[in-house]
Amino acid sequence: GAGVSQSPSNKVTEKGKDVELRCDPISGHTALYWYRQSLGQGLEFLIYFQGNSAPDKSGLPSDRFSAERTGGSVSTLTIQRTQQEDSAVYLCASSRQGTNGYTFGSGTRLTVV
Amino acid sequence: SQQGEEDPQALSIQEGENATMNCSYKTSINNLQWYRQNSGRGLVHLILIRSNEREKHSGRLRVTLDTSKKSSSLLITASRAADTASYFCATDSAAGGTSYGKLTFGQGTILTVHP
């Protein structure tokens, strides 16, 4: 596609439920990143994919968070047993080789009630 | 630890004035990038400056980098109301071997340009 597409754009979920966030990067971009932005804060790195593998998942906050990428394209970020502190905007970005800046998606605003 | 820290946290100016935002960082870098964010959603890449560069221009944007002071500044000249947004610096750290583009973002500067 022309840009990085994320879905859903907004998600309200009850505490304890699982959620799945989707990112569709720009075609041909091998590097994909997930970041999280809490209200009024900067971006917090979660995980990096090169192709389908995740050489750096050091930013995932807990074992409730997992992510995968298939076909070197679409990635899903799954949060199990959501907590209120998981409420944030989850941003996905992709780049060709990670050296010339990212293209970000519009994010998924997750609200856990 | 906080890698990129911007100041000021908030800046309010009149249309036509220049806006200067600063960023400091702690570790050696491969490059430093500036991004803009409107309405708390997706970020837009503005400009990238490599560690061996000192100044870069793009339209009304001018970025400087001083690696000895571990600092960078973003200057927006002749600001417009449409420049109102949050601006973030992000560093691609040189530590730990080959860079793969992982960025560390600062907290951002909220710029308001009044018509």
XYZ file of C-alpha atoms in Angstrom:
228
model
C 0.000 0.000 0.000
C 0.900 3.655 -0.172
C 1.348 4.004 3.560
C 1.458 2.051 6.791
C -2.016 0.923 7.720
C -3.094 0.091 11.253
C -6.338 -1.357 12.484
C -8.457 -0.806 14.374
C -7.916 2.923 14.780
C -9.653 2.831 18.141
C -10.308 -0.054 20.506
C -12.096 -0.014 23.830
C -11.838 -3.234 25.771
C -12.666 -4.492 29.213
C -9.906 -5.240 31.645
C -8.870 -8.868 31.380
C -9.796 -9.306 27.716
C -7.287 -10.036 24.967
C -6.775 -7.622 22.073
C -5.069 -7.929 18.729
C -3.678 -4.941 16.857
C -2.740 -5.121 13.207
C -0.111 -3.360 11.144
C 0.225 -3.526 7.372
C 3.552 -1.944 6.388
C 4.601 -0.386 3.121
C 5.279 -3.030 0.506
C 8.988 -3.791 0.314
C 9.789 -2.432 3.763
C 11.605 -5.261 5.509
C 11.975 -3.531 8.876
C 8.914 -3.104 11.090
C 8.710 -1.551 14.533
C 6.072 -1.296 17.225
C 6.066 1.608 19.654
C 3.726 2.640 22.427
C 2.852 6.190 23.407
C 1.126 6.894 26.669
C -0.796 10.136 27.090
C 1.478 13.158 26.762
C 4.596 11.021 26.585
C 7.240 10.160 24.044
C 7.364 6.888 22.206
C 8.441 3.703 23.939
C 10.034 0.986 21.786
C 8.354 -2.410 21.972
C 9.708 -4.716 19.267
C 11.579 -4.772 15.965
C 11.075 -7.172 13.071
C 13.440 -7.809 10.210
C 11.450 -9.925 7.806
C 9.543 -12.404 9.935
C 12.022 -12.617 12.767
C 12.217 -10.359 15.816
C 15.858 -9.778 16.714
C 14.903 -7.239 19.353
C 11.849 -7.664 21.505
C 13.435 -6.048 24.533
C 10.744 -3.404 24.870
C 7.785 -5.716 25.401
C 6.604 -4.790 28.915
C 5.557 -8.245 30.062
C 4.792 -11.747 28.882
C 1.226 -10.609 28.249
C 2.572 -8.892 25.143
C 3.523 -10.805 22.021
C 3.901 -10.012 18.355
C 4.367 -11.855 15.138
C 4.913 -11.052 11.510
C 4.045 -13.287 8.599
C 5.111 -13.263 4.977
C 7.481 -10.416 5.715
C 4.459 -8.155 5.705
C 1.554 -7.897 8.146
C 2.306 -7.847 11.855
C -0.011 -8.361 14.786
C 0.580 -7.233 18.338
C -1.385 -9.213 20.896
C -2.010 -8.132 24.452
C -3.467 -10.787 26.708
C -5.446 -10.109 29.881
C -5.357 -6.360 29.305
C -4.780 -4.013 32.207
C -5.657 -0.340 32.540
C -1.982 0.613 32.296
C -1.979 -0.862 28.781
C -4.098 2.064 27.631
C -2.038 3.983 25.088
C -1.633 4.649 21.403
C 0.180 1.766 19.721
C 2.153 2.911 16.708
C 3.643 0.806 13.978
C 6.375 1.991 11.632
C 8.238 0.468 8.746
C 11.372 1.263 6.788
C 13.449 -0.254 4.036
C 16.537 -1.043 6.059
C 16.030 1.131 9.104
C 18.516 3.730 8.034
C 16.545 6.539 6.477
C 13.688 7.237 8.791
C 10.422 5.544 9.466
C 7.011 5.791 7.942
C 4.473 5.584 10.741
C 0.915 4.389 10.692
C -1.813 6.440 12.346
C -1.818 4.193 15.379
C -4.377 2.286 17.385
C -5.730 4.063 20.431
C -6.355 1.363 23.024
C -8.501 2.123 26.040
C -8.866 -0.499 28.748
C -11.859 0.097 31.014
C 17.423 6.329 30.856
C 16.110 9.141 28.696
C 18.104 9.338 25.489
C 16.504 12.261 23.742
C 15.252 15.159 25.774
C 13.688 18.161 24.129
C 13.361 21.628 25.425
C 11.301 23.602 25.764
C 8.433 21.281 26.614
C 6.050 23.817 25.135
C 6.554 26.798 22.852
C 3.971 29.380 21.871
C 4.707 31.899 19.112
C 3.008 34.149 16.587
C 2.737 33.319 12.920
C 5.777 34.535 11.019
C 8.173 34.106 13.943
C 10.874 31.477 14.053
C 10.612 28.469 16.362
C 13.656 26.763 17.819
C 13.518 23.439 19.612
C 16.461 21.689 21.214
C 17.282 18.080 21.842
C 19.968 16.547 24.016
C 21.034 12.928 24.126
C 23.410 10.769 26.099
C 25.068 8.105 23.959
C 26.930 8.058 20.660
C 24.624 8.077 17.671
C 24.537 7.038 14.037
C 21.966 9.664 13.202
C 19.366 11.906 14.755
C 15.912 12.406 13.311
C 13.091 14.859 13.865
C 9.449 13.896 13.637
C 6.217 15.823 13.815
C 2.984 14.557 15.346
C -0.447 16.053 14.912
C -3.288 15.277 17.276
C -1.466 12.498 19.115
C -1.534 10.041 16.233
C 0.946 9.065 13.510
C 4.315 10.740 13.291
C 5.737 12.236 10.140
C 9.442 12.056 9.432
C 10.844 15.557 8.872
C 14.583 15.301 8.544
C 17.530 13.039 9.336
C 21.022 14.252 10.132
C 23.919 11.830 10.283
C 26.570 11.912 12.955
C 29.171 13.267 10.524
C 26.939 16.148 9.446
C 26.661 19.471 11.243
C 23.756 21.162 9.526
C 20.945 20.213 7.207
C 18.140 22.131 5.531
C 14.775 21.111 4.183
C 12.437 23.885 3.091
C 11.743 26.030 6.156
C 13.482 23.536 8.435
C 17.060 23.791 9.580
C 18.643 21.165 11.799
C 22.001 21.407 13.480
C 23.935 18.697 15.254
C 26.759 19.131 17.742
C 28.095 15.695 18.623
C 30.608 17.144 21.088
C 27.727 18.547 23.121
C 25.378 15.694 22.241
C 22.732 18.138 21.165
C 20.650 19.098 18.174
C 18.315 21.924 17.328
C 15.387 22.222 14.950
C 14.602 25.665 13.580
C 11.347 26.357 11.779
C 11.494 29.692 10.005
C 8.530 31.909 9.193
C 6.170 29.696 11.146
C 2.562 29.129 10.134
C -0.493 28.137 12.119
C -0.331 24.797 10.310
C 3.030 24.109 11.986
C 1.188 23.663 15.283
C 2.073 20.133 16.406
C 4.328 18.145 18.713
C 7.910 17.728 17.568
C 10.096 14.815 18.622
C 13.746 14.109 18.218
C 14.836 10.498 17.941
C 18.280 8.996 18.052
C 19.648 5.935 16.321
C 22.249 4.859 18.837
C 25.646 3.658 17.707
C 26.086 1.527 20.806
C 25.940 -2.236 20.601
C 27.123 -2.819 17.076
C 25.365 -2.510 13.744
C 22.401 -0.212 13.769
C 19.113 -1.612 12.587
C 17.252 1.622 12.901
C 15.824 1.293 16.398
C 15.060 4.801 17.557
C 14.877 6.287 21.019
C 12.448 9.188 21.195
C 12.402 12.187 23.454
C 9.326 13.530 25.231
C 8.626 16.120 22.571
C 8.037 19.844 22.305
C 4.493 21.093 21.855
C 4.568 23.999 19.406
C 1.597 26.333 19.112
C 1.633 28.945 16.367
C -1.017 31.618 16.764
C -2.496 33.176 13.612
